[in-house]
């Protein structure tokens, strides 16, 4: 899986991305199809297919802490932002490597479509 998975390849540096933050277990990079003035993805370095497959809760904690850092660095922590994990078909997941979307920089609608 890791050989062919897009986000594994980005995490390894095989495919370029605009990386804006990283820690030991995760990286954050700008989404190629931005839906808001700030739109980045937080991705674990290890392959986890979706949130359904997560077994290590500390990994999600590391993702959340990196998202928090990105929100601060991007200047949206106080105005507000969203951390979204699309999961499987009805959740709108298109890349099957766990990732959280950081969205902010404008007022975000609710409920989502
Ligand atoms: P999702 O639909 O939740 O699985 O989100 C996948 C996101 O990944 C989508 O917003 C677009 C983004 N994306 C897909 N391919 C690439 C890529 O090659 N580079 C970057 N930076 N983002 C990508």
JSON list of C-alpha atoms and ligand atoms in Angstrom, two decimals:
[
{"chain": "A", "resi": 1, "resn": "UNK", "atom": "CA", "xyz": [0.00, 0.00, 0.00]},
{"chain": "A", "resi": 2, "resn": "UNK", "atom": "CA", "xyz": [2.70, 2.49, 1.00]},
{"chain": "A", "resi": 3, "resn": "UNK", "atom": "CA", "xyz": [4.32, 2.18, -2.43]},
{"chain": "A", "resi": 4, "resn": "UNK", "atom": "CA", "xyz": [1.25, 3.30, -4.30]},
{"chain": "A", "resi": 5, "resn": "UNK", "atom": "CA", "xyz": [-0.52, 5.49, -1.72]},
{"chain": "A", "resi": 6, "resn": "UNK", "atom": "CA", "xyz": [-0.41, 9.16, -2.72]},
{"chain": "A", "resi": 7, "resn": "UNK", "atom": "CA", "xyz": [-0.07, 10.55, 0.81]},
{"chain": "A", "resi": 8, "resn": "UNK", "atom": "CA", "xyz": [2.57, 7.95, 1.78]},
{"chain": "A", "resi": 9, "resn": "UNK", "atom": "CA", "xyz": [4.54, 9.14, -1.22]},
{"chain": "A", "resi": 10, "resn": "UNK", "atom": "CA", "xyz": [4.13, 12.81, -0.23]},
{"chain": "A", "resi": 11, "resn": "UNK", "atom": "CA", "xyz": [5.14, 11.97, 3.37]},
{"chain": "A", "resi": 12, "resn": "UNK", "atom": "CA", "xyz": [8.28, 10.22, 2.08]},
{"chain": "A", "resi": 13, "resn": "UNK", "atom": "CA", "xyz": [9.13, 13.19, -0.16]},
{"chain": "A", "resi": 14, "resn": "UNK", "atom": "CA", "xyz": [8.69, 11.20, -3.38]},
{"chain": "A", "resi": 15, "resn": "UNK", "atom": "CA", "xyz": [5.99, 13.60, -4.59]},
{"chain": "A", "resi": 16, "resn": "UNK", "atom": "CA", "xyz": [6.33, 17.34, -3.96]},
{"chain": "A", "resi": 17, "resn": "UNK", "atom": "CA", "xyz": [3.92, 19.24, -1.75]},
{"chain": "A", "resi": 18, "resn": "UNK", "atom": "CA", "xyz": [4.01, 22.55, 0.07]},
{"chain": "A", "resi": 19, "resn": "UNK", "atom": "CA", "xyz": [4.82, 21.30, 3.56]},
{"chain": "A", "resi": 20, "resn": "UNK", "atom": "CA", "xyz": [4.02, 23.91, 6.22]},
{"chain": "A", "resi": 21, "resn": "UNK", "atom": "CA", "xyz": [4.59, 21.96, 9.46]},
{"chain": "A", "resi": 22, "resn": "UNK", "atom": "CA", "xyz": [5.71, 18.58, 10.67]},
{"chain": "A", "resi": 23, "resn": "UNK", "atom": "CA", "xyz": [6.35, 16.58, 13.80]},
{"chain": "A", "resi": 24, "resn": "UNK", "atom": "CA", "xyz": [7.77, 13.13, 14.42]},
{"chain": "A", "resi": 25, "resn": "UNK", "atom": "CA", "xyz": [4.63, 11.30, 13.30]},
{"chain": "A", "resi": 26, "resn": "UNK", "atom": "CA", "xyz": [2.75, 13.69, 10.97]},
{"chain": "A", "resi": 27, "resn": "UNK", "atom": "CA", "xyz": [3.17, 16.28, 8.25]},
{"chain": "A", "resi": 28, "resn": "UNK", "atom": "CA", "xyz": [0.96, 19.19, 7.20]},
{"chain": "A", "resi": 29, "resn": "UNK", "atom": "CA", "xyz": [0.85, 20.48, 3.63]},
{"chain": "A", "resi": 30, "resn": "UNK", "atom": "CA", "xyz": [-1.36, 22.74, 1.54]},
{"chain": "A", "resi": 31, "resn": "UNK", "atom": "CA", "xyz": [-4.32, 21.12, -0.19]},
{"chain": "A", "resi": 32, "resn": "UNK", "atom": "CA", "xyz": [-3.94, 21.18, -3.98]},
{"chain": "A", "resi": 33, "resn": "UNK", "atom": "CA", "xyz": [-7.65, 22.03, -4.35]},
{"chain": "A", "resi": 34, "resn": "UNK", "atom": "CA", "xyz": [-8.15, 24.71, -1.71]},
{"chain": "A", "resi": 35, "resn": "UNK", "atom": "CA", "xyz": [-11.72, 25.30, -0.56]},
{"chain": "A", "resi": 36, "resn": "UNK", "atom": "CA", "xyz": [-10.91, 28.19, 1.78]},
{"chain": "A", "resi": 37, "resn": "UNK", "atom": "CA", "xyz": [-8.16, 30.84, 2.11]},
{"chain": "A", "resi": 38, "resn": "UNK", "atom": "CA", "xyz": [-6.41, 28.42, 4.47]},
{"chain": "A", "resi": 39, "resn": "UNK", "atom": "CA", "xyz": [-6.76, 24.77, 3.49]},
{"chain": "A", "resi": 40, "resn": "UNK", "atom": "CA", "xyz": [-4.12, 22.30, 4.60]},
{"chain": "A", "resi": 41, "resn": "UNK", "atom": "CA", "xyz": [-4.02, 18.59, 5.30]},
{"chain": "A", "resi": 42, "resn": "UNK", "atom": "CA", "xyz": [-2.55, 16.83, 8.31]},
{"chain": "A", "resi": 43, "resn": "UNK", "atom": "CA", "xyz": [-1.36, 13.35, 7.43]},
{"chain": "A", "resi": 44, "resn": "UNK", "atom": "CA", "xyz": [0.31, 10.66, 9.55]},
{"chain": "A", "resi": 45, "resn": "UNK", "atom": "CA", "xyz": [3.62, 9.44, 8.16]},
{"chain": "A", "resi": 46, "resn": "UNK", "atom": "CA", "xyz": [2.50, 5.85, 8.67]},
{"chain": "A", "resi": 47, "resn": "UNK", "atom": "CA", "xyz": [-0.25, 4.43, 6.51]},
{"chain": "A", "resi": 48, "resn": "UNK", "atom": "CA", "xyz": [-3.72, 4.30, 8.10]},
{"chain": "A", "resi": 49, "resn": "UNK", "atom": "CA", "xyz": [-6.47, 3.93, 5.52]},
{"chain": "A", "resi": 50, "resn": "UNK", "atom": "CA", "xyz": [-9.22, 5.91, 7.22]},
{"chain": "A", "resi": 51, "resn": "UNK", "atom": "CA", "xyz": [-10.49, 6.94, 10.64]},
{"chain": "A", "resi": 52, "resn": "UNK", "atom": "CA", "xyz": [-12.28, 3.55, 10.70]},
{"chain": "A", "resi": 53, "resn": "UNK", "atom": "CA", "xyz": [-8.87, 1.89, 10.79]},
{"chain": "A", "resi": 54, "resn": "UNK", "atom": "CA", "xyz": [-7.24, 3.98, 13.53]},
{"chain": "A", "resi": 55, "resn": "UNK", "atom": "CA", "xyz": [-6.07, 1.87, 16.48]},
{"chain": "A", "resi": 56, "resn": "UNK", "atom": "CA", "xyz": [-3.58, 4.25, 18.13]},
{"chain": "A", "resi": 57, "resn": "UNK", "atom": "CA", "xyz": [-5.39, 7.18, 19.71]},
{"chain": "A", "resi": 58, "resn": "UNK", "atom": "CA", "xyz": [-2.13, 8.98, 20.40]},
{"chain": "A", "resi": 59, "resn": "UNK", "atom": "CA", "xyz": [-1.58, 9.27, 16.65]},
{"chain": "A", "resi": 60, "resn": "UNK", "atom": "CA", "xyz": [-4.80, 11.26, 16.27]},
{"chain": "A", "resi": 61, "resn": "UNK", "atom": "CA", "xyz": [-3.68, 13.40, 19.19]},
{"chain": "A", "resi": 62, "resn": "UNK", "atom": "CA", "xyz": [-0.45, 14.17, 17.34]},
{"chain": "A", "resi": 63, "resn": "UNK", "atom": "CA", "xyz": [-2.48, 15.10, 14.26]},
{"chain": "A", "resi": 64, "resn": "UNK", "atom": "CA", "xyz": [-4.67, 17.44, 16.32]},
{"chain": "A", "resi": 65, "resn": "UNK", "atom": "CA", "xyz": [-1.68, 19.13, 17.94]},
{"chain": "A", "resi": 66, "resn": "UNK", "atom": "CA", "xyz": [-0.07, 19.72, 14.54]},
{"chain": "A", "resi": 67, "resn": "UNK", "atom": "CA", "xyz": [-3.37, 21.11, 13.23]},
{"chain": "A", "resi": 68, "resn": "UNK", "atom": "CA", "xyz": [-3.48, 23.47, 16.22]},
{"chain": "A", "resi": 69, "resn": "UNK", "atom": "CA", "xyz": [0.05, 24.67, 15.41]},
{"chain": "A", "resi": 70, "resn": "UNK", "atom": "CA", "xyz": [-0.88, 25.26, 11.75]},
{"chain": "A", "resi": 71, "resn": "UNK", "atom": "CA", "xyz": [-3.99, 27.21, 12.75]},
{"chain": "A", "resi": 72, "resn": "UNK", "atom": "CA", "xyz": [-1.86, 29.46, 14.97]},
{"chain": "A", "resi": 73, "resn": "UNK", "atom": "CA", "xyz": [0.86, 29.88, 12.32]},
{"chain": "A", "resi": 74, "resn": "UNK", "atom": "CA", "xyz": [-1.70, 30.67, 9.61]},
{"chain": "A", "resi": 75, "resn": "UNK", "atom": "CA", "xyz": [-3.41, 33.26, 11.83]},
{"chain": "A", "resi": 76, "resn": "UNK", "atom": "CA", "xyz": [-6.83, 31.58, 12.01]},
{"chain": "A", "resi": 77, "resn": "UNK", "atom": "CA", "xyz": [-6.76, 30.20, 15.55]},
{"chain": "A", "resi": 78, "resn": "UNK", "atom": "CA", "xyz": [-8.70, 33.14, 17.00]},
{"chain": "A", "resi": 79, "resn": "UNK", "atom": "CA", "xyz": [-11.06, 33.84, 14.08]},
{"chain": "A", "resi": 80, "resn": "UNK", "atom": "CA", "xyz": [-11.96, 30.16, 13.90]},
{"chain": "A", "resi": 81, "resn": "UNK", "atom": "CA", "xyz": [-11.29, 27.09, 11.84]},
{"chain": "A", "resi": 82, "resn": "UNK", "atom": "CA", "xyz": [-12.40, 23.54, 11.27]},
{"chain": "A", "resi": 83, "resn": "UNK", "atom": "CA", "xyz": [-10.66, 20.15, 11.41]},
{"chain": "A", "resi": 84, "resn": "UNK", "atom": "CA", "xyz": [-12.51, 17.71, 9.16]},
{"chain": "A", "resi": 85, "resn": "UNK", "atom": "CA", "xyz": [-11.89, 14.01, 8.64]},
{"chain": "A", "resi": 86, "resn": "UNK", "atom": "CA", "xyz": [-13.86, 12.73, 5.66]},
{"chain": "A", "resi": 87, "resn": "UNK", "atom": "CA", "xyz": [-14.37, 9.00, 6.08]},
{"chain": "A", "resi": 88, "resn": "UNK", "atom": "CA", "xyz": [-15.31, 6.55, 3.33]},
{"chain": "A", "resi": 89, "resn": "UNK", "atom": "CA", "xyz": [-17.72, 7.10, 0.45]},
{"chain": "A", "resi": 90, "resn": "UNK", "atom": "CA", "xyz": [-20.57, 9.00, 2.06]},
{"chain": "A", "resi": 91, "resn": "UNK", "atom": "CA", "xyz": [-18.08, 11.04, 4.09]},
{"chain": "A", "resi": 92, "resn": "UNK", "atom": "CA", "xyz": [-16.49, 12.26, 0.87]},
{"chain": "A", "resi": 93, "resn": "UNK", "atom": "CA", "xyz": [-13.11, 10.58, 1.29]},
{"chain": "A", "resi": 94, "resn": "UNK", "atom": "CA", "xyz": [-11.20, 10.47, -2.00]},
{"chain": "A", "resi": 95, "resn": "UNK", "atom": "CA", "xyz": [-7.67, 9.65, -0.77]},
{"chain": "A", "resi": 96, "resn": "UNK", "atom": "CA", "xyz": [-7.56, 6.49, 1.32]},
{"chain": "A", "resi": 97, "resn": "UNK", "atom": "CA", "xyz": [-4.83, 7.55, 3.73]},
{"chain": "A", "resi": 98, "resn": "UNK", "atom": "CA", "xyz": [-6.10, 9.12, 6.95]},
{"chain": "A", "resi": 99, "resn": "UNK", "atom": "CA", "xyz": [-5.96, 12.92, 6.83]},
{"chain": "A", "resi": 100, "resn": "UNK", "atom": "CA", "xyz": [-7.54, 15.89, 8.54]},
{"chain": "A", "resi": 101, "resn": "UNK", "atom": "CA", "xyz": [-8.51, 19.02, 6.61]},
{"chain": "A", "resi": 102, "resn": "UNK", "atom": "CA", "xyz": [-7.67, 22.35, 8.27]},
{"chain": "A", "resi": 103, "resn": "UNK", "atom": "CA", "xyz": [-10.07, 24.95, 6.88]},
{"chain": "A", "resi": 104, "resn": "UNK", "atom": "CA", "xyz": [-10.27, 28.61, 7.77]},
{"chain": "A", "resi": 105, "resn": "UNK", "atom": "CA", "xyz": [-9.80, 32.19, 6.72]},
{"chain": "A", "resi": 106, "resn": "UNK", "atom": "CA", "xyz": [-13.50, 32.73, 5.97]},
{"chain": "A", "resi": 107, "resn": "UNK", "atom": "CA", "xyz": [-16.81, 32.00, 7.69]},
{"chain": "A", "resi": 108, "resn": "UNK", "atom": "CA", "xyz": [-17.57, 28.33, 7.09]},
{"chain": "A", "resi": 109, "resn": "UNK", "atom": "CA", "xyz": [-21.15, 27.23, 6.49]},
{"chain": "A", "resi": 110, "resn": "UNK", "atom": "CA", "xyz": [-23.03, 24.68, 8.58]},
{"chain": "A", "resi": 111, "resn": "UNK", "atom": "CA", "xyz": [-24.32, 22.08, 8.00]},
{"chain": "A", "resi": 112, "resn": "UNK", "atom": "CA", "xyz": [-21.78, 20.93, 5.41]},
{"chain": "A", "resi": 113, "resn": "UNK", "atom": "CA", "xyz": [-23.14, 19.68, 2.11]},
{"chain": "B", "resi": 1, "resn": "LIG", "atom": "P1", "xyz": [-10.64, 13.85, 0.82]},
{"chain": "B", "resi": 1, "resn": "LIG", "atom": "O1", "xyz": [-11.65, 14.14, -0.24]},
{"chain": "B", "resi": 1, "resn": "LIG", "atom": "O2", "xyz": [-11.15, 14.16, 2.24]},
{"chain": "B", "resi": 1, "resn": "LIG", "atom": "O3", "xyz": [-10.07, 12.46, 0.71]},
{"chain": "B", "resi": 1, "resn": "LIG", "atom": "O4", "xyz": [-9.47, 14.89, 0.60]},
{"chain": "B", "resi": 1, "resn": "LIG", "atom": "C1", "xyz": [-8.38, 14.66, -0.22]},
{"chain": "B", "resi": 1, "resn": "LIG", "atom": "C2", "xyz": [-7.75, 16.00, -0.49]},
{"chain": "B", "resi": 1, "resn": "LIG", "atom": "O5", "xyz": [-6.46, 15.76, -1.02]},
{"chain": "B", "resi": 1, "resn": "LIG", "atom": "C3", "xyz": [-8.49, 16.86, -1.52]},
{"chain": "B", "resi": 1, "resn": "LIG", "atom": "O6", "xyz": [-8.97, 18.03, -0.87]},
{"chain": "B", "resi": 1, "resn": "LIG", "atom": "C4", "xyz": [-7.45, 17.21, -2.56]},
{"chain": "B", "resi": 1, "resn": "LIG", "atom": "C5", "xyz": [-6.15, 16.81, -1.91]},
{"chain": "B", "resi": 1, "resn": "LIG", "atom": "N1", "xyz": [-5.17, 16.27, -2.82]},
{"chain": "B", "resi": 1, "resn": "LIG", "atom": "C6", "xyz": [-5.35, 15.25, -3.69]},
{"chain": "B", "resi": 1, "resn": "LIG", "atom": "N2", "xyz": [-4.22, 15.01, -4.36]},
{"chain": "B", "resi": 1, "resn": "LIG", "atom": "C7", "xyz": [-3.30, 15.88, -3.88]},
{"chain": "B", "resi": 1, "resn": "LIG", "atom": "C8", "xyz": [-1.92, 16.11, -4.17]},
{"chain": "B", "resi": 1, "resn": "LIG", "atom": "O7", "xyz": [-1.30, 15.46, -5.00]},
{"chain": "B", "resi": 1, "resn": "LIG", "atom": "N3", "xyz": [-1.30, 17.11, -3.49]},
{"chain": "B", "resi": 1, "resn": "LIG", "atom": "C9", "xyz": [-1.95, 17.85, -2.55]},
{"chain": "B", "resi": 1, "resn": "LIG", "atom": "N4", "xyz": [-1.24, 18.80, -1.93]},
{"chain": "B", "resi": 1, "resn": "LIG", "atom": "N5", "xyz": [-3.24, 17.66, -2.23]},
{"chain": "B", "resi": 1, "resn": "LIG", "atom": "C10", "xyz": [-3.90, 16.68, -2.90]}
]
